[in-house]
Amino acid sequence: MEKAFTCTKDLPLRMQLNDEELLEISEIHLNGFIDGNDMLLLSKMSKYGRLRILDMGGVTDMDISKLYLLDDGECSGNHIPFYKNGRIEEVIFPHVHSIDAQMFIGCPNLRKVVVPKTLEGLKKEVLISCPNIEEIFVASHLCLDTSHGWRSEFFPSYSFMGSGKRFVSDNEGWPNDVDDLEERGFFTYDGVLYHIDCTGEIELYRYPAGDGRSEFFIPEGVSHICKYAFYKSQHLKRVTIPRSVKSFEENPFEKCQALETIIFKQRDIYMFSLEDADYLGSNLGLKDLPNLKHIYLYAENPEDVCFDMFNGLDNIGEVTLHVPHSCKKRYEDYGVEWIDGRITKSYLRFHHIEEFDF
């Protein structure tokens, strides 16, 4: 059954639906105003009924931001529309300027999402772990995580992580002159989402989790890799990181189940947390990589490598570390002094240390 509704604050969607329609509507087209209770109703119509296609293209006013905080101030999956919903297949977002709400987290069958170019702001938890979306459009001017106001510059956004087969934008293609970049914003290149920060440097923001490539070379010119950039990549087996990358945020490759080899071409590797400046000893680097077998480090001196990046590797004893020619002994002898004075030669925890020429 296909139905269309025009909604207002005085006549919301839930007042226009009867009990029989709730479970029988498979495609719905909405206009006007939508609030949080309507969104939860739509979510239940999909979870327990036949709703597969949600067209909110005619929605011009949306107020669902107050729905998600419970009495204790915590968020719950039961209060997030389409949270882990396995039935929704197609969504057309409303023509509004900002969406300040968590929506569409863990929807494995969501294949088509139409995001309008009018969208200027997006809540940080939108479209997470939806790997089968064919394309995700991201406008170059999009501002993520508007809920933090001025703090949005310092807090990472989680939008789009683990989602999509390809990113597209109104700003497609690699910048012609990287050295003269000034205008910040998003752009896409070869299906991957990048961001130009306020200093004019390029960040790799999101690699599409559903992309079918088994090997990816991060382009030379990328300076920074964002938090969860490759989260839940399904097919990626080998990643090469160029010398231009200066820093990483935490857990860039988390839950990349197929990843076998990571090549770090930088001569020094710096990793940090945007949420906690005191990251020493935290698992910020490589973790949840069950099939990782090889790590290549081009750094000739182990003190130039962020030591903490290996703390989360539960299978470190199964990983071979490859280091430059004549550098093996430096890595074997390297130790870090912890607060209690204990010396740990962590590189000996690897399965093996081998040298290579480059």
mmCIF file of C-alpha atoms in Angstrom:
data_model
loop_
_atom_site.group_PDB
_atom_site.id
_atom_site.type_symbol
_atom_site.label_atom_id
_atom_site.label_comp_id
_atom_site.label_asym_id
_atom_site.label_seq_id
_atom_site.Cartn_x
_atom_site.Cartn_y
_atom_site.Cartn_z
ATOM 1 C CA MET A 1 0.000 0.000 0.000
ATOM 2 C CA GLU A 2 1.265 3.484 -0.925
ATOM 3 C CA LYS A 3 0.010 6.555 0.927
ATOM 4 C CA ALA A 4 0.717 10.305 1.068
ATOM 5 C CA PHE A 5 0.080 12.661 3.997
ATOM 6 C CA THR A 6 0.370 16.391 4.645
ATOM 7 C CA CYS A 7 1.113 16.943 8.310
ATOM 8 C CA THR A 8 0.999 19.964 10.619
ATOM 9 C CA LYS A 9 1.721 20.546 14.298
ATOM 10 C CA ASP A 10 -2.023 20.452 14.981
ATOM 11 C CA LEU A 11 -2.603 17.455 12.746
ATOM 12 C CA PRO A 12 0.481 15.203 13.010
ATOM 13 C CA LEU A 13 0.903 11.978 11.096
ATOM 14 C CA ARG A 14 -0.080 9.748 14.023
ATOM 15 C CA MET A 15 -3.516 11.390 14.130
ATOM 16 C CA GLN A 16 -4.134 10.623 10.459
ATOM 17 C CA LEU A 17 -3.292 6.913 10.466
ATOM 18 C CA ASN A 18 -5.688 4.170 11.442
ATOM 19 C CA ASP A 19 -4.654 0.851 12.960
ATOM 20 C CA GLU A 20 -5.050 -1.097 9.715
ATOM 21 C CA GLU A 21 -2.807 1.264 7.745
ATOM 22 C CA LEU A 22 0.000 1.118 10.284
ATOM 23 C CA LEU A 23 1.041 -2.392 9.281
ATOM 24 C CA GLU A 24 0.006 -2.343 5.618
ATOM 25 C CA ILE A 25 1.699 0.780 4.216
ATOM 26 C CA SER A 26 4.826 -0.172 2.259
ATOM 27 C CA GLU A 27 5.594 3.281 0.807
ATOM 28 C CA ILE A 28 4.786 6.606 2.440
ATOM 29 C CA HIS A 29 5.180 10.197 1.172
ATOM 30 C CA LEU A 30 5.174 12.973 3.751
ATOM 31 C CA ASN A 31 4.764 16.747 3.483
ATOM 32 C CA GLY A 32 4.783 19.563 6.010
ATOM 33 C CA PHE A 33 5.747 18.990 9.653
ATOM 34 C CA ILE A 34 7.243 15.919 11.348
ATOM 35 C CA ASP A 35 8.014 15.526 15.051
ATOM 36 C CA GLY A 36 9.821 12.889 17.095
ATOM 37 C CA ASN A 37 6.763 10.812 17.903
ATOM 38 C CA ASP A 38 5.926 10.579 14.206
ATOM 39 C CA MET A 39 9.464 9.388 13.463
ATOM 40 C CA LEU A 40 9.230 6.671 16.091
ATOM 41 C CA LEU A 41 5.870 5.640 14.665
ATOM 42 C CA LEU A 42 7.367 5.374 11.182
ATOM 43 C CA SER A 43 10.195 3.287 12.612
ATOM 44 C CA LYS A 44 7.724 0.868 14.194
ATOM 45 C CA MET A 45 5.729 0.722 10.948
ATOM 46 C CA SER A 46 8.869 -0.538 9.259
ATOM 47 C CA LYS A 47 10.004 -2.856 12.038
ATOM 48 C CA TYR A 48 6.658 -4.556 12.578
ATOM 49 C CA GLY A 49 4.857 -3.820 9.313
ATOM 50 C CA ARG A 50 5.567 -3.460 5.604
ATOM 51 C CA LEU A 51 7.086 0.032 5.373
ATOM 52 C CA ARG A 52 10.158 -0.089 3.122
ATOM 53 C CA ILE A 53 10.234 3.302 1.378
ATOM 54 C CA LEU A 54 10.135 6.514 3.386
ATOM 55 C CA ASP A 55 9.842 9.707 1.304
ATOM 56 C CA MET A 56 10.188 12.825 3.469
ATOM 57 C CA GLY A 57 11.079 15.015 0.508
ATOM 58 C CA GLY A 58 8.080 17.259 1.149
ATOM 59 C CA VAL A 59 8.865 17.814 4.834
ATOM 60 C CA THR A 60 9.818 21.451 5.387
ATOM 61 C CA ASP A 61 9.682 21.590 9.196
ATOM 62 C CA MET A 62 11.164 18.962 11.476
ATOM 63 C CA ASP A 63 11.431 18.958 15.265
ATOM 64 C CA ILE A 64 12.670 15.650 16.647
ATOM 65 C CA SER A 65 15.691 16.743 18.682
ATOM 66 C CA LYS A 66 13.967 16.465 22.092
ATOM 67 C CA LEU A 67 12.990 12.836 21.710
ATOM 68 C CA TYR A 68 16.294 11.143 22.449
ATOM 69 C CA LEU A 69 17.259 12.231 25.955
ATOM 70 C CA LEU A 70 15.716 10.015 28.610
ATOM 71 C CA ASP A 71 15.160 10.985 32.234
ATOM 72 C CA ASP A 72 18.704 9.988 33.136
ATOM 73 C CA GLY A 73 20.154 11.897 30.214
ATOM 74 C CA GLU A 74 21.267 8.761 28.415
ATOM 75 C CA CYS A 75 20.404 7.709 24.890
ATOM 76 C CA SER A 76 18.673 4.447 24.080
ATOM 77 C CA GLY A 77 18.293 2.503 20.874
ATOM 78 C CA ASN A 78 14.554 2.395 21.542
ATOM 79 C CA HIS A 79 14.514 6.176 21.195
ATOM 80 C CA ILE A 80 16.429 6.325 17.916
ATOM 81 C CA PRO A 81 14.227 6.031 14.811
ATOM 82 C CA PHE A 82 15.226 3.117 12.574
ATOM 83 C CA TYR A 83 17.843 1.862 15.028
ATOM 84 C CA LYS A 84 19.118 -1.501 13.713
ATOM 85 C CA ASN A 85 16.110 -1.699 11.425
ATOM 86 C CA GLY A 86 16.546 -4.564 8.972
ATOM 87 C CA ARG A 87 13.591 -3.732 6.723
ATOM 88 C CA ILE A 88 13.885 -0.112 5.625
ATOM 89 C CA GLU A 89 15.294 0.054 2.078
ATOM 90 C CA GLU A 90 14.906 3.606 0.768
ATOM 91 C CA VAL A 91 14.842 7.013 2.454
ATOM 92 C CA ILE A 92 14.443 10.511 1.034
ATOM 93 C CA PHE A 93 15.516 13.080 3.586
ATOM 94 C CA PRO A 94 13.442 16.223 4.130
ATOM 95 C CA HIS A 95 14.276 19.591 2.571
ATOM 96 C CA VAL A 96 15.324 21.174 5.818
ATOM 97 C CA HIS A 97 18.522 23.031 6.657
ATOM 98 C CA SER A 98 19.505 20.943 9.681
ATOM 99 C CA ILE A 99 18.784 17.529 11.206
ATOM 100 C CA ASP A 100 19.606 17.500 14.905
ATOM 101 C CA ALA A 101 18.750 13.899 15.714
ATOM 102 C CA GLN A 102 20.139 10.382 15.646
ATOM 103 C CA MET A 103 18.627 8.310 12.859
ATOM 104 C CA PHE A 104 19.304 5.229 10.722
ATOM 105 C CA ILE A 105 21.946 3.416 12.727
ATOM 106 C CA GLY A 106 22.679 -0.185 11.766
ATOM 107 C CA CYS A 107 20.273 -0.627 8.839
ATOM 108 C CA PRO A 108 21.794 -3.432 6.723
ATOM 109 C CA ASN A 109 19.188 -3.328 3.922
ATOM 110 C CA LEU A 110 19.109 0.432 3.455
ATOM 111 C CA ARG A 111 20.202 0.806 -0.172
ATOM 112 C CA LYS A 112 19.105 4.252 -1.309
ATOM 113 C CA VAL A 113 19.317 7.528 0.589
ATOM 114 C CA VAL A 114 18.514 10.863 -1.062
ATOM 115 C CA VAL A 115 20.046 13.768 0.867
ATOM 116 C CA PRO A 116 19.086 17.280 -0.349
ATOM 117 C CA LYS A 117 21.693 19.905 -1.173
ATOM 118 C CA THR A 118 19.838 22.245 1.162
ATOM 119 C CA LEU A 119 21.127 20.311 4.181
ATOM 120 C CA GLU A 120 23.631 22.491 6.028
ATOM 121 C CA GLY A 121 23.905 20.753 9.405
ATOM 122 C CA LEU A 122 23.752 17.134 10.509
ATOM 123 C CA LYS A 123 23.725 15.469 13.924
ATOM 124 C CA LYS A 124 26.875 13.468 14.573
ATOM 125 C CA GLU A 125 25.112 10.068 14.727
ATOM 126 C CA VAL A 126 23.312 9.705 11.369
ATOM 127 C CA LEU A 127 23.675 6.890 8.824
ATOM 128 C CA ILE A 128 26.025 4.674 10.815
ATOM 129 C CA SER A 129 26.727 1.031 9.845
ATOM 130 C CA CYS A 130 24.617 1.075 6.691
ATOM 131 C CA PRO A 131 27.139 -0.462 4.257
ATOM 132 C CA ASN A 132 24.748 -1.211 1.385
ATOM 133 C CA ILE A 133 23.731 2.344 0.508
ATOM 134 C CA GLU A 134 24.745 2.694 -3.127
ATOM 135 C CA GLU A 135 25.619 6.406 -2.868
ATOM 136 C CA ILE A 136 25.751 8.960 -0.067
ATOM 137 C CA PHE A 137 25.631 12.593 -1.146
ATOM 138 C CA VAL A 138 27.562 15.028 1.042
ATOM 139 C CA ALA A 139 27.390 18.736 0.180
ATOM 140 C CA SER A 140 30.708 20.564 0.319
ATOM 141 C CA HIS A 141 29.291 23.072 2.824
ATOM 142 C CA LEU A 142 27.798 20.490 5.207
ATOM 143 C CA CYS A 143 28.530 21.172 8.884
ATOM 144 C CA LEU A 144 28.583 18.076 11.062
ATOM 145 C CA ASP A 145 27.671 17.854 14.736
ATOM 146 C CA THR A 146 26.004 21.230 15.113
ATOM 147 C CA SER A 147 24.838 20.258 18.604
ATOM 148 C CA HIS A 148 28.227 21.143 20.074
ATOM 149 C CA GLY A 149 28.198 24.713 18.741
ATOM 150 C CA TRP A 150 31.702 26.135 18.863
ATOM 151 C CA ARG A 151 33.011 22.862 20.268
ATOM 152 C CA SER A 152 32.210 21.095 16.994
ATOM 153 C CA GLU A 153 35.730 22.019 15.877
ATOM 154 C CA PHE A 154 37.181 19.806 18.602
ATOM 155 C CA PHE A 155 34.739 16.918 18.797
ATOM 156 C CA PRO A 156 34.669 14.316 16.036
ATOM 157 C CA SER A 157 31.488 13.474 14.178
ATOM 158 C CA TYR A 158 30.423 9.877 13.693
ATOM 159 C CA SER A 159 28.118 10.486 10.726
ATOM 160 C CA PHE A 160 28.410 8.023 7.835
ATOM 161 C CA MET A 161 30.912 5.740 9.611
ATOM 162 C CA GLY A 162 30.662 2.179 8.370
ATOM 163 C CA SER A 163 28.239 3.223 5.625
ATOM 164 C CA GLY A 164 27.908 3.456 1.876
ATOM 165 C CA LYS A 165 29.409 1.908 -1.205
ATOM 166 C CA ARG A 166 30.360 5.280 -2.620
ATOM 167 C CA PHE A 167 30.360 8.929 -1.565
ATOM 168 C CA VAL A 168 29.407 11.686 -4.010
ATOM 169 C CA SER A 169 29.362 15.457 -3.653
ATOM 170 C CA ASP A 170 28.772 18.734 -5.427
ATOM 171 C CA ASN A 171 32.553 19.087 -5.150
ATOM 172 C CA GLU A 172 33.987 16.106 -7.036
ATOM 173 C CA GLY A 173 37.621 15.484 -7.926
ATOM 174 C CA TRP A 174 41.030 16.025 -6.392
ATOM 175 C CA PRO A 175 42.033 19.689 -5.878
ATOM 176 C CA ASN A 176 44.293 20.973 -8.635
ATOM 177 C CA ASP A 177 46.679 22.772 -6.330
ATOM 178 C CA VAL A 178 46.890 21.257 -2.873
ATOM 179 C CA ASP A 179 49.365 23.909 -1.703
ATOM 180 C CA ASP A 180 46.867 26.715 -2.283
ATOM 181 C CA LEU A 181 43.857 25.169 -0.544
ATOM 182 C CA GLU A 182 42.025 27.731 1.558
ATOM 183 C CA GLU A 183 38.309 27.041 1.424
ATOM 184 C CA ARG A 184 37.328 24.400 3.963
ATOM 185 C CA GLY A 185 34.652 21.848 3.219
ATOM 186 C CA PHE A 186 33.998 18.347 1.885
ATOM 187 C CA PHE A 187 34.899 16.860 -1.469
ATOM 188 C CA THR A 188 34.864 13.364 -2.911
ATOM 189 C CA TYR A 189 37.445 11.595 -5.021
ATOM 190 C CA ASP A 190 37.152 8.055 -6.352
ATOM 191 C CA GLY A 191 34.156 7.440 -4.089
ATOM 192 C CA VAL A 192 35.960 8.430 -0.864
ATOM 193 C CA LEU A 193 34.951 11.402 1.303
ATOM 194 C CA TYR A 194 37.615 13.992 2.161
ATOM 195 C CA HIS A 195 37.537 17.245 4.073
ATOM 196 C CA ILE A 196 39.596 20.430 3.816
ATOM 197 C CA ASP A 197 40.161 21.742 7.329
ATOM 198 C CA CYS A 198 40.513 25.330 8.517
ATOM 199 C CA THR A 199 44.267 25.301 7.812
ATOM 200 C CA GLY A 200 43.798 24.208 4.212
ATOM 201 C CA GLU A 201 45.010 20.640 4.756
ATOM 202 C CA ILE A 202 43.225 17.528 3.488
ATOM 203 C CA GLU A 203 41.681 14.970 5.844
ATOM 204 C CA LEU A 204 40.442 11.526 4.837
ATOM 205 C CA TYR A 205 37.045 11.595 6.540
ATOM 206 C CA ARG A 206 35.268 8.404 5.415
ATOM 207 C CA TYR A 207 36.126 5.397 3.301
ATOM 208 C CA PRO A 208 32.878 3.700 2.175
ATOM 209 C CA ALA A 209 32.468 0.481 4.140
ATOM 210 C CA GLY A 210 30.708 -1.317 1.283
ATOM 211 C CA ASP A 211 33.319 -0.456 -1.341
ATOM 212 C CA GLY A 212 34.405 -3.630 -3.152
ATOM 213 C CA ARG A 213 38.122 -2.855 -3.464
ATOM 214 C CA SER A 214 40.559 -5.157 -1.691
ATOM 215 C CA GLU A 215 43.457 -2.662 -1.838
ATOM 216 C CA PHE A 216 43.496 1.092 -1.315
ATOM 217 C CA PHE A 217 46.316 3.609 -1.692
ATOM 218 C CA ILE A 218 45.565 6.768 0.271
ATOM 219 C CA PRO A 219 46.418 9.639 -2.109
ATOM 220 C CA GLU A 220 49.613 11.585 -1.550
ATOM 221 C CA GLY A 221 48.590 14.978 -0.202
ATOM 222 C CA VAL A 222 46.320 13.701 2.578
ATOM 223 C CA SER A 223 47.611 15.136 5.865
ATOM 224 C CA HIS A 224 45.284 13.601 8.409
ATOM 225 C CA ILE A 225 43.104 10.503 8.859
ATOM 226 C CA CYS A 226 39.941 11.038 10.894
ATOM 227 C CA LYS A 227 38.482 8.927 13.659
ATOM 228 C CA TYR A 228 36.907 5.677 12.409
ATOM 229 C CA ALA A 229 37.750 6.635 8.814
ATOM 230 C CA PHE A 230 37.743 2.998 7.601
ATOM 231 C CA TYR A 231 35.279 1.665 10.167
ATOM 232 C CA LYS A 232 33.821 -1.758 9.282
ATOM 233 C CA SER A 233 35.263 -1.827 5.768
ATOM 234 C CA GLN A 234 34.030 -5.161 4.456
ATOM 235 C CA HIS A 235 36.416 -5.993 1.609
ATOM 236 C CA LEU A 236 39.620 -4.042 2.236
ATOM 237 C CA LYS A 237 42.656 -6.312 2.670
ATOM 238 C CA ARG A 238 45.567 -3.929 2.141
ATOM 239 C CA VAL A 239 45.995 -0.198 2.870
ATOM 240 C CA THR A 240 48.991 1.963 1.984
ATOM 241 C CA ILE A 241 49.425 5.240 3.876
ATOM 242 C CA PRO A 242 51.598 7.875 2.144
ATOM 243 C CA ARG A 243 54.368 9.992 3.662
ATOM 244 C CA SER A 244 52.163 13.086 3.527
ATOM 245 C CA VAL A 245 49.960 11.825 6.391
ATOM 246 C CA LYS A 246 51.057 13.629 9.539
ATOM 247 C CA SER A 247 48.587 12.362 12.105
ATOM 248 C CA PHE A 248 45.733 9.978 12.918
ATOM 249 C CA GLU A 249 42.766 10.233 15.195
ATOM 250 C CA GLU A 250 41.921 7.154 17.215
ATOM 251 C CA ASN A 251 40.890 3.766 15.814
ATOM 252 C CA PRO A 252 40.948 4.576 12.083
ATOM 253 C CA PHE A 253 40.704 0.888 11.041
ATOM 254 C CA GLU A 254 38.432 -0.501 13.752
ATOM 255 C CA LYS A 255 36.415 -3.621 12.828
ATOM 256 C CA CYS A 256 37.978 -3.985 9.371
ATOM 257 C CA GLN A 257 37.482 -7.741 9.447
ATOM 258 C CA ALA A 258 39.228 -8.489 6.132
ATOM 259 C CA LEU A 259 42.269 -6.235 6.619
ATOM 260 C CA GLU A 260 45.530 -8.183 6.370
ATOM 261 C CA THR A 261 48.256 -5.603 5.640
ATOM 262 C CA ILE A 262 48.866 -1.967 6.620
ATOM 263 C CA ILE A 263 51.811 -0.062 5.140
ATOM 264 C CA PHE A 264 52.917 3.110 6.949
ATOM 265 C CA LYS A 265 55.232 5.045 4.607
ATOM 266 C CA GLN A 266 55.702 7.941 7.031
ATOM 267 C CA ARG A 267 59.075 8.295 8.729
ATOM 268 C CA ASP A 268 57.250 9.304 11.916
ATOM 269 C CA ILE A 269 53.743 8.339 13.033
ATOM 270 C CA TYR A 270 51.620 10.450 15.372
ATOM 271 C CA MET A 271 48.259 9.396 16.739
ATOM 272 C CA PHE A 272 46.043 11.368 19.099
ATOM 273 C CA SER A 273 42.565 11.578 20.595
ATOM 274 C CA LEU A 274 40.297 14.574 20.077
ATOM 275 C CA GLU A 275 38.285 13.613 23.137
ATOM 276 C CA ASP A 276 41.088 12.908 25.601
ATOM 277 C CA ALA A 277 44.456 14.599 25.305
ATOM 278 C CA ASP A 278 45.981 12.186 27.828
ATOM 279 C CA TYR A 279 45.885 9.094 25.641
ATOM 280 C CA LEU A 280 48.989 7.267 26.836
ATOM 281 C CA GLY A 281 48.173 3.624 27.337
ATOM 282 C CA SER A 282 44.754 3.832 25.679
ATOM 283 C CA ASN A 283 43.746 1.615 22.771
ATOM 284 C CA LEU A 284 43.562 4.379 20.185
ATOM 285 C CA GLY A 285 45.309 2.794 17.271
ATOM 286 C CA LEU A 286 44.840 -0.650 15.775
ATOM 287 C CA LYS A 287 42.189 -2.943 17.197
ATOM 288 C CA ASP A 288 39.432 -5.349 16.159
ATOM 289 C CA LEU A 289 41.545 -6.532 13.210
ATOM 290 C CA PRO A 290 41.309 -10.329 13.530
ATOM 291 C CA ASN A 291 42.947 -11.093 10.170
ATOM 292 C CA LEU A 292 45.800 -8.597 10.322
ATOM 293 C CA LYS A 293 49.037 -10.376 9.435
ATOM 294 C CA HIS A 294 51.535 -7.718 8.302
ATOM 295 C CA ILE A 295 52.508 -4.188 9.343
ATOM 296 C CA TYR A 296 55.157 -2.301 7.367
ATOM 297 C CA LEU A 297 56.907 0.614 9.060
ATOM 298 C CA TYR A 298 59.150 2.913 7.003
ATOM 299 C CA ALA A 299 60.354 4.699 10.146
ATOM 300 C CA GLU A 300 64.013 3.839 10.725
ATOM 301 C CA ASN A 301 63.869 4.771 14.399
ATOM 302 C CA PRO A 302 61.245 3.162 16.665
ATOM 303 C CA GLU A 303 61.064 6.310 18.823
ATOM 304 C CA ASP A 304 59.475 8.054 15.801
ATOM 305 C CA VAL A 305 56.476 5.707 15.947
ATOM 306 C CA CYS A 306 53.532 6.398 18.256
ATOM 307 C CA PHE A 307 54.029 3.465 20.628
ATOM 308 C CA ASP A 308 50.401 3.328 21.781
ATOM 309 C CA MET A 309 49.022 2.519 18.362
ATOM 310 C CA PHE A 310 49.663 -1.196 18.950
ATOM 311 C CA ASN A 311 48.048 -1.469 22.388
ATOM 312 C CA GLY A 312 44.687 -2.632 21.048
ATOM 313 C CA LEU A 313 46.072 -5.432 18.876
ATOM 314 C CA ASP A 314 44.794 -8.511 20.664
ATOM 315 C CA ASN A 315 46.362 -10.697 17.967
ATOM 316 C CA ILE A 316 49.739 -8.921 17.976
ATOM 317 C CA GLY A 317 51.452 -12.286 18.458
ATOM 318 C CA GLU A 318 50.174 -13.342 15.036
ATOM 319 C CA VAL A 319 51.357 -10.196 13.204
ATOM 320 C CA THR A 320 54.715 -9.864 11.451
ATOM 321 C CA LEU A 321 56.327 -6.439 11.771
ATOM 322 C CA HIS A 322 58.363 -5.338 8.735
ATOM 323 C CA VAL A 323 60.985 -2.626 9.323
ATOM 324 C CA PRO A 324 63.609 -1.002 7.044
ATOM 325 C CA HIS A 325 66.877 -2.727 6.249
ATOM 326 C CA SER A 326 69.393 -2.615 9.135
ATOM 327 C CA CYS A 327 66.722 -1.468 11.624
ATOM 328 C CA LYS A 328 65.589 -4.763 13.113
ATOM 329 C CA LYS A 329 67.876 -4.601 16.160
ATOM 330 C CA ARG A 330 66.718 -1.046 16.962
ATOM 331 C CA TYR A 331 63.130 -2.268 17.184
ATOM 332 C CA GLU A 332 64.062 -5.369 19.150
ATOM 333 C CA ASP A 333 65.975 -3.287 21.716
ATOM 334 C CA TYR A 334 63.470 -0.474 22.007
ATOM 335 C CA GLY A 335 61.685 -0.086 25.331
ATOM 336 C CA VAL A 336 59.187 2.337 26.841
ATOM 337 C CA GLU A 337 59.344 3.322 30.488
ATOM 338 C CA TRP A 338 55.909 3.363 32.096
ATOM 339 C CA ILE A 339 54.879 5.321 35.187
ATOM 340 C CA ASP A 340 55.712 2.429 37.528
ATOM 341 C CA GLY A 341 59.216 2.246 36.124
ATOM 342 C CA ARG A 342 58.668 -1.047 34.338
ATOM 343 C CA ILE A 343 60.415 -1.378 30.968
ATOM 344 C CA THR A 344 58.416 -3.036 28.197
ATOM 345 C CA LYS A 345 60.002 -4.030 24.887
ATOM 346 C CA SER A 346 56.691 -4.155 23.092
ATOM 347 C CA TYR A 347 58.011 -4.878 19.613
ATOM 348 C CA LEU A 348 59.074 -8.304 20.809
ATOM 349 C CA ARG A 349 55.379 -9.061 21.268
ATOM 350 C CA PHE A 350 55.017 -9.296 17.486
ATOM 351 C CA HIS A 351 55.152 -12.734 15.924
ATOM 352 C CA HIS A 352 58.308 -11.816 14.072
ATOM 353 C CA ILE A 353 60.318 -8.766 13.017
ATOM 354 C CA GLU A 354 61.636 -8.806 9.472
ATOM 355 C CA GLU A 355 63.612 -6.310 7.422
ATOM 356 C CA PHE A 356 62.730 -5.103 3.939
ATOM 357 C CA ASP A 357 64.294 -2.848 1.280
ATOM 358 C CA PHE A 358 62.445 0.094 -0.225
#
